[in-house]
Short mmCIF file of C-alpha atoms in Angstrom, two decimals:
data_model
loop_
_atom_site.label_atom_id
_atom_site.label_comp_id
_atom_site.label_asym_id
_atom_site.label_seq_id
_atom_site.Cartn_x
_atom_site.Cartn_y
_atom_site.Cartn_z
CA UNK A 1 61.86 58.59 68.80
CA UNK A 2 61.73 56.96 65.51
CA UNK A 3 58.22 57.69 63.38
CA UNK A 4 55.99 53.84 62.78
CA UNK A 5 56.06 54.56 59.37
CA UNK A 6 60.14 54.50 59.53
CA UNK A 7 60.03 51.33 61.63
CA UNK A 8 58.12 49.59 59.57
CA UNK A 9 59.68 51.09 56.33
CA UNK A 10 63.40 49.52 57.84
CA UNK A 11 61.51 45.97 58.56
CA UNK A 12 60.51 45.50 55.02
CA UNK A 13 64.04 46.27 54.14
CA UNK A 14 65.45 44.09 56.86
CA UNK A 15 63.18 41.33 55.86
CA UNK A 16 63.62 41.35 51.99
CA UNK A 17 67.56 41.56 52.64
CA UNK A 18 67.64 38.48 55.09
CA UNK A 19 64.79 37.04 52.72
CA UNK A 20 67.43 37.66 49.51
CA UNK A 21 69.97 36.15 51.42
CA UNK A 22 68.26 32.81 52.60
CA UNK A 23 67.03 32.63 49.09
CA UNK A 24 70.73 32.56 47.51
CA UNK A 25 71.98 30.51 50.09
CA UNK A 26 68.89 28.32 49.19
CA UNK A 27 69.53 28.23 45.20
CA UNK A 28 73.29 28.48 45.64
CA UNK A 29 72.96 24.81 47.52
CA UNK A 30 70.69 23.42 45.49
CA UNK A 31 72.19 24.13 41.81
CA UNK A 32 70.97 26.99 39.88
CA UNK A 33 71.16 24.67 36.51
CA UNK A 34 68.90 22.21 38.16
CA UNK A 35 66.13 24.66 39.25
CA UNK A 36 65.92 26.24 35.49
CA UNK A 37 65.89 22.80 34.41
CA UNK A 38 62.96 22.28 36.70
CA UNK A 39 61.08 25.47 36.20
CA UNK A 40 61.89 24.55 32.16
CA UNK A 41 60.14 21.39 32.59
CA UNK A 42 56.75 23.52 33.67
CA UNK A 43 57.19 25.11 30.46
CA UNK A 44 53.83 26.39 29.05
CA UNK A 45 52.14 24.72 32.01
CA UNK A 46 53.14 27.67 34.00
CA UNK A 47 49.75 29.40 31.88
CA UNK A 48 47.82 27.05 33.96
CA UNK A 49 49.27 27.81 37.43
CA UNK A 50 48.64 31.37 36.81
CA UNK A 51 44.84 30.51 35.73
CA UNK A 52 44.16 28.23 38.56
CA UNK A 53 45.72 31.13 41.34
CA UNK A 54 42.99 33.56 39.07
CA UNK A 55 40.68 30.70 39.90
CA UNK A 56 41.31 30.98 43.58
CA UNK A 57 41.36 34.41 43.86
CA UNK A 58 37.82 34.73 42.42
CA UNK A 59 36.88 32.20 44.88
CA UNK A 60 37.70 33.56 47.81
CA UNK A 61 36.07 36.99 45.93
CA UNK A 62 33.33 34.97 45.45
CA UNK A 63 32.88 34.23 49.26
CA UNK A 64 33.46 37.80 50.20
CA UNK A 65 30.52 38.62 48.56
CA UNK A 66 28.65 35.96 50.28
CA UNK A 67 29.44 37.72 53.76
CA UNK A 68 27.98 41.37 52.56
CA UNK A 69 24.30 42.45 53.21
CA UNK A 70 21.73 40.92 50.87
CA UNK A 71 21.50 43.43 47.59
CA UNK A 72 24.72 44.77 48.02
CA UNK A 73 25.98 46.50 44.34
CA UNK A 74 29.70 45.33 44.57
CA UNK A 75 29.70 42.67 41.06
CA UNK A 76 32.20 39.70 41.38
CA UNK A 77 34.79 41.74 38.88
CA UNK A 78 34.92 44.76 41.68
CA UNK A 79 35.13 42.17 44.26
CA UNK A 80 38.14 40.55 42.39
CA UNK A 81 39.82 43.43 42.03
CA UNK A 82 39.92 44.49 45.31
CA UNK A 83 41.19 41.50 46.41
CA UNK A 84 43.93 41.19 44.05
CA UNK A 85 44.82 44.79 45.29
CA UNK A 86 44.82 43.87 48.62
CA UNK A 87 46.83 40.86 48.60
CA UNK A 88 49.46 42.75 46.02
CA UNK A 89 49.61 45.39 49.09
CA UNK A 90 49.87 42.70 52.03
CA UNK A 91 52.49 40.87 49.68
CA UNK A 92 54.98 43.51 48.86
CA UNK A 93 54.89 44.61 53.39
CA UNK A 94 55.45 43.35 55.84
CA UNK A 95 51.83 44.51 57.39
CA UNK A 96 49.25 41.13 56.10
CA UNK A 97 46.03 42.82 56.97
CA UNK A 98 46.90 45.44 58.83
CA UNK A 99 47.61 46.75 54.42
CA UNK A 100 45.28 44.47 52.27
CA UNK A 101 42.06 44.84 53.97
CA UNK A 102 42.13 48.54 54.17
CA UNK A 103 43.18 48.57 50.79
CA UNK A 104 40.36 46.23 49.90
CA UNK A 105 37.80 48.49 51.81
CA UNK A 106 38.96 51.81 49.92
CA UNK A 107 39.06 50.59 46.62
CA UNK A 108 34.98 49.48 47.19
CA UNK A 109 34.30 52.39 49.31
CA UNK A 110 31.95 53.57 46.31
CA UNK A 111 30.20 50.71 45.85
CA UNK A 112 29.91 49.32 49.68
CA UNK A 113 29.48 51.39 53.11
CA UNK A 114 32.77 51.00 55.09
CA UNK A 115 31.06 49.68 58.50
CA UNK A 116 29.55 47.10 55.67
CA UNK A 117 33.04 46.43 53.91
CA UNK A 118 34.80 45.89 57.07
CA UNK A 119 31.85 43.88 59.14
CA UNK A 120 31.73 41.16 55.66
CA UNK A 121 35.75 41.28 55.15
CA UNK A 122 35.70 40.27 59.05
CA UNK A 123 33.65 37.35 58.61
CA UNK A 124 35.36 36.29 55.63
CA UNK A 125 39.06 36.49 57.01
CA UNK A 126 37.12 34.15 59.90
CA UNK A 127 35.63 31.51 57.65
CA UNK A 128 38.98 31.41 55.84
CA UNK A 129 41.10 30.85 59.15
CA UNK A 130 38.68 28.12 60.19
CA UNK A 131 39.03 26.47 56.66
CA UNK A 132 42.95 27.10 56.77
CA UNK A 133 42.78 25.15 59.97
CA UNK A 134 40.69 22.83 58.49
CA UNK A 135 43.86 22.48 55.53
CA UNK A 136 46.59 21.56 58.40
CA UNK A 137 44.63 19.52 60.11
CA UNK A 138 44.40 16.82 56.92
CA UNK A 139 48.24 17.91 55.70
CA UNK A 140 49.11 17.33 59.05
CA UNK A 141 46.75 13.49 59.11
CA UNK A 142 47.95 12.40 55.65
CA UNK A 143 51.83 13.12 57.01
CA UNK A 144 50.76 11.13 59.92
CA UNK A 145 49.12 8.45 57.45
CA UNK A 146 51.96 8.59 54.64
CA UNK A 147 55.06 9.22 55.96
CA UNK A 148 57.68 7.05 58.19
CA UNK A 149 58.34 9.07 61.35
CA UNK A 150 60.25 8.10 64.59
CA UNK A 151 58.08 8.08 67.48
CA UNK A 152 59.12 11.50 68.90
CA UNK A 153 57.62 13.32 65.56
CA UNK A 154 54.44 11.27 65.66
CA UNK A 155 53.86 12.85 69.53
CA UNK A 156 54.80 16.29 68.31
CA UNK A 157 52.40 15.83 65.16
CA UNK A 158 49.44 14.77 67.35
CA UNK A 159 50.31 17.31 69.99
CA UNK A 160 50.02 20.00 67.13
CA UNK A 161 46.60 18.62 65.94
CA UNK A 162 45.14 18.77 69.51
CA UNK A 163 46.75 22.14 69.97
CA UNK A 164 44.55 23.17 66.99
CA UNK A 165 41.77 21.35 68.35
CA UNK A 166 41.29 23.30 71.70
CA UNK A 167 42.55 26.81 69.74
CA UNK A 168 39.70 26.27 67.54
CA UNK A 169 37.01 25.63 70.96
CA UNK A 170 38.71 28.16 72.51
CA UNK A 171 38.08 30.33 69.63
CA UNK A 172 34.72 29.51 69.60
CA UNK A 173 33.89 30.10 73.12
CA UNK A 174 35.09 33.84 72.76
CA UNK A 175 33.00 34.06 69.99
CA UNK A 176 29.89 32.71 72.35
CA UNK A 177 29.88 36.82 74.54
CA UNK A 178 31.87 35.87 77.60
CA UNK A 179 32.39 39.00 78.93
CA UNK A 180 30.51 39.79 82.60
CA UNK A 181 29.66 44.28 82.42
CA UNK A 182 29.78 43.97 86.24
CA UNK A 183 33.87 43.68 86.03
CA UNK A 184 33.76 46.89 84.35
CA UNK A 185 35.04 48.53 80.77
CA UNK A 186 35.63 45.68 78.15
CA UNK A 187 39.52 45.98 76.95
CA UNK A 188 40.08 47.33 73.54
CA UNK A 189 40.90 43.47 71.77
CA UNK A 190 37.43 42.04 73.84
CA UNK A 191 35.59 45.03 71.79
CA UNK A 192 36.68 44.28 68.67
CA UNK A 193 35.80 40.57 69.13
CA UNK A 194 32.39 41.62 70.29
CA UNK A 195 32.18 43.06 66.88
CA UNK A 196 32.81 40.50 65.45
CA UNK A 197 30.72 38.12 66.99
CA UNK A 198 28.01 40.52 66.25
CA UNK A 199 28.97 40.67 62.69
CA UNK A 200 28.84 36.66 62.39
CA UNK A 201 25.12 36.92 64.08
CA UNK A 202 24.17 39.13 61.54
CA UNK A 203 25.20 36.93 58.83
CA UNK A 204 23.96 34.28 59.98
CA UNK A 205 20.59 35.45 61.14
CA UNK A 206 18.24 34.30 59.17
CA UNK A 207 20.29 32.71 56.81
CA UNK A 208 22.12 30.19 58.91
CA UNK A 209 23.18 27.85 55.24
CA UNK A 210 25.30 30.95 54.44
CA UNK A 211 27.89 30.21 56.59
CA UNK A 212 28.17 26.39 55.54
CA UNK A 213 28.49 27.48 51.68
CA UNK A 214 30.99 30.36 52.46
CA UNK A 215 33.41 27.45 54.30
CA UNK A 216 32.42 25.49 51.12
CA UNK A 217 33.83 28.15 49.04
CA UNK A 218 37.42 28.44 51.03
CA UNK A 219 37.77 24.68 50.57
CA UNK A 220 37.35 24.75 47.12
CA UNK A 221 40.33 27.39 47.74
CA UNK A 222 42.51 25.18 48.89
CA UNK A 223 41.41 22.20 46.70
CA UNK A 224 42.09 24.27 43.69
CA UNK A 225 46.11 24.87 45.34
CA UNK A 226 46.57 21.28 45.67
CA UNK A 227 45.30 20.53 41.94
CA UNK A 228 47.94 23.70 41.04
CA UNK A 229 50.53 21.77 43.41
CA UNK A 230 50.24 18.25 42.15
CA UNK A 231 49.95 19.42 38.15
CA UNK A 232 53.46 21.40 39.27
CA UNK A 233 55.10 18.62 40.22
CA UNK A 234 54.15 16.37 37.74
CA UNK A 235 55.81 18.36 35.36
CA UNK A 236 58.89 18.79 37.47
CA UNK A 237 59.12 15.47 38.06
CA UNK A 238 58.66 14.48 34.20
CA UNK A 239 58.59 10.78 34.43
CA UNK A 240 58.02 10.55 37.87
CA UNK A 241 54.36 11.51 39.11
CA UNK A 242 53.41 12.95 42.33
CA UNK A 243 50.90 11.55 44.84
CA UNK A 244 48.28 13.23 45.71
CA UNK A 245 49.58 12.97 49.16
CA UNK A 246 52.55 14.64 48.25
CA UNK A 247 50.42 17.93 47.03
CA UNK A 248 48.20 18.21 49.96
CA UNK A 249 51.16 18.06 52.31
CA UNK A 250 53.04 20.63 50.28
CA UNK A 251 49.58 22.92 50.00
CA UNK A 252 49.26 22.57 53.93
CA UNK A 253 52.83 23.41 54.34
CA UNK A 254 52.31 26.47 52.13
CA UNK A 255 49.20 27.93 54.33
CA UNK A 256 51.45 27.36 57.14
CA UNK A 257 54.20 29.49 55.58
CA UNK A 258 51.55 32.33 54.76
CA UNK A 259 50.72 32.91 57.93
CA UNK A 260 53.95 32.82 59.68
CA UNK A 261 55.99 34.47 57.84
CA UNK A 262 53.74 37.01 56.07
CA UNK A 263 56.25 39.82 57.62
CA UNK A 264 58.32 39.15 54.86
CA UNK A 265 57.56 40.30 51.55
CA UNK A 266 56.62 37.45 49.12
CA UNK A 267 58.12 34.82 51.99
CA UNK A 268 61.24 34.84 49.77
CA UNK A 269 63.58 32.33 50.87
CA UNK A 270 61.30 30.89 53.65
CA UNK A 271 59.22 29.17 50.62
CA UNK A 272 62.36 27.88 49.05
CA UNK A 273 64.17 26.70 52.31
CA UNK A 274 61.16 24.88 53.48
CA UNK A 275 59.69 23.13 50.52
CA UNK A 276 63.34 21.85 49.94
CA UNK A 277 63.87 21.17 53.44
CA UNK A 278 60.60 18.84 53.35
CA UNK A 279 60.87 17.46 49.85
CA UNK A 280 63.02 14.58 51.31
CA UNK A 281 60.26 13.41 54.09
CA UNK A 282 58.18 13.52 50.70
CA UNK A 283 60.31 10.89 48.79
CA UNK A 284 61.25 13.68 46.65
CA UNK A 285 64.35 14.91 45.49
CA UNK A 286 64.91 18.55 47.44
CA UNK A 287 65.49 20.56 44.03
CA UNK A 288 61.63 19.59 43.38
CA UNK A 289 60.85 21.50 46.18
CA UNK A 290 62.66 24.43 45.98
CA UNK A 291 61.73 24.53 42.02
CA UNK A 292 57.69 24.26 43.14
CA UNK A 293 58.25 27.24 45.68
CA UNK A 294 59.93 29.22 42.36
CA UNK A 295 57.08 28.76 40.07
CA UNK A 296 54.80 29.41 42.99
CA UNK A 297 56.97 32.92 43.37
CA UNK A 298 56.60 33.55 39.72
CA UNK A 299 52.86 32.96 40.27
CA UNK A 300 52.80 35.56 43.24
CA UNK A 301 54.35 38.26 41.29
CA UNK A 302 52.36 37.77 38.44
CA UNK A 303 49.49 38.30 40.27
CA UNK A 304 50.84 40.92 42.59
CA UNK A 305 51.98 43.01 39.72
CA UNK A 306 48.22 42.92 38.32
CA UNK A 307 47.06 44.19 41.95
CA UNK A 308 49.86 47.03 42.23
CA UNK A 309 47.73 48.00 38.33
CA UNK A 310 44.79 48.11 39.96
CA UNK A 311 46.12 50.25 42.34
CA UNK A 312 47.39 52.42 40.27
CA UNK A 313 44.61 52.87 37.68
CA UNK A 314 41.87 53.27 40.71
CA UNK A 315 40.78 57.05 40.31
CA UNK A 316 42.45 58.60 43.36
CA UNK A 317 39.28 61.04 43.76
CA UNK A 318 37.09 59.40 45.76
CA UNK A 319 33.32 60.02 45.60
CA UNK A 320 31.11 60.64 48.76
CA UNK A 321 30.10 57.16 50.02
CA UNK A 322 26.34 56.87 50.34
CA UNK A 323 25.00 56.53 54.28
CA UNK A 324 23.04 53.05 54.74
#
């Protein structure tokens, strides 16, 4: 029998490959010339992309924060780099979470108790799926608003937002403690929910604005993408200027993409194929899309590369963790 570690070791390299391969396919069909012409057009504007995904990073940092204990010790700056460390780590596998939160959790282990770390990075990862949810749900309204669709994609657009609607009370009503002791043991995925729920009604015990202003926080998130999406294509499409629309469709397309495809490393191809692939329902001309999912990919590695840093520079002796 084959060791995890080698499974998952041949699905990165399966999923780069095919990735590689949909993303020449991808460039190959839309014109290489017209792509560098695009991403040439961003120019020194490309400085601003990376600052505004710095922006959102601290953000999100920023909210993590806001889910630990009152008088915690972790600053913003440790906070920021653990995130860019963990989302280098759940960029470059095929593993999300299951590799950037851990990785998040040891590189503040000497700063923050773990059962703290993980309880607040919990809470966070659930404020941030309700907000992403939140994201799709207008993307998914403005396409609905916007953009000329035959009857059969209208249903399948509405059927989508009410199949978020009950996921989200469903969601909810796990949340709520629904299991009765008297059937016996909890399973193993009922426990960790109990947790937590019991993690959320610590944080909000006492303190119920705290949750409000942490959603806050992951919707300025995603506000600050669609400002970094809309300034993109307005200097892709040099005469031309975007709609605001446009960018919030694109953004909500983009959290899609993250979450269904975060298997493979840096969604290479997937961004390109379905950016281009939509461009056209946008009124725009496909090579704007694939060129917006490059600069985002030069964005991701630029950041990615400053996590990996982090990584590397972290002192690989750890101290003993103080008992709260």
């Amino acid at each position: 029998m084959s060791h995890p570690s080698s499974r998952r070791h041949l699905l990165t390299v399966a999923c780069t490959l095919g990735g590689l391969v949909l993303f020449a396919y991808v460039v190959r069909r839309t014109g290489v010339a017209d792509i560098l012409d695009g991403v040439q057009r961003v120019g020194w504007g490309l400085a601003a992309v990376l600052a505004l995904a710095g922006l959102r990073f601290a953000v999100r940092a920023a909210c993590w924060r806001m889910c630990m204990p009152p008088g915690t010790s972790l600053s913003l700056g440790q906070a920021l780099s653990a995130f860019l460390a963990g989302d280098a780590v759940g960029s470059v596998t095929p593993l999300g979470l299951l590799a950037s939160e851990p990785t998040k959790v040891l590189l503040t282990r000497h700063h923050l108790a773990t059962g703290e770390s993980v309880a607040s990075l919990a809470i966070e990862n659930l404020i941030y799926t309700a907000s992403v949810a939140a994201m799709v749900v207008i993307g998914l309204v403005v396409v609905l608003a916007t953009v000329p669709l035959t009857a059969f994609w209208q249903l399948e657009i509405i059927t989508a937002l009410l199949a978020i609607v009950v996921a989200g009370g469903v969601g909810l009503w796990l949340l709520r403690g629904t299991w009765d002791v008297s059937r016996g043991e909890r399973p193993k995925w009922r426990e960790r929910l109990a947790a937590v729920r019991l993690a959320v009604v610590g944080f909000t015990a006492g303190h119920p604005g705290r949750l409000w202003r942490a959603f806050a926080l992951e919707l300025v998130f995603h506000g600050l993408a669609v400002l970094e999406v809309f300034l993109t294509l307005r200097w892709l499409l040099g005469d031309s200027s975007p709609t605001l629309a446009q960018a919030i469709v694109f953004e909500a397309l983009n959290r899609v993409m993250t979450v269904a495809f975060k298997f493979v490393p840096f969604r290479i191809g997937v961004d390109e194929a379905l950016s281009g692939a939509i461009a056209p329902m946008l009124a725009l001309n496909p090579t704007a899309g694939v060129s917006l999912a490059v600069v985002r990919k030069v964005r991701s590695l630029f950041w990615s590369a400053i996590g990996l840093g982090i990584i590397a520079a972290h002192p690989s002796k750890a101290r003993p963790t103080q008992v709260r």
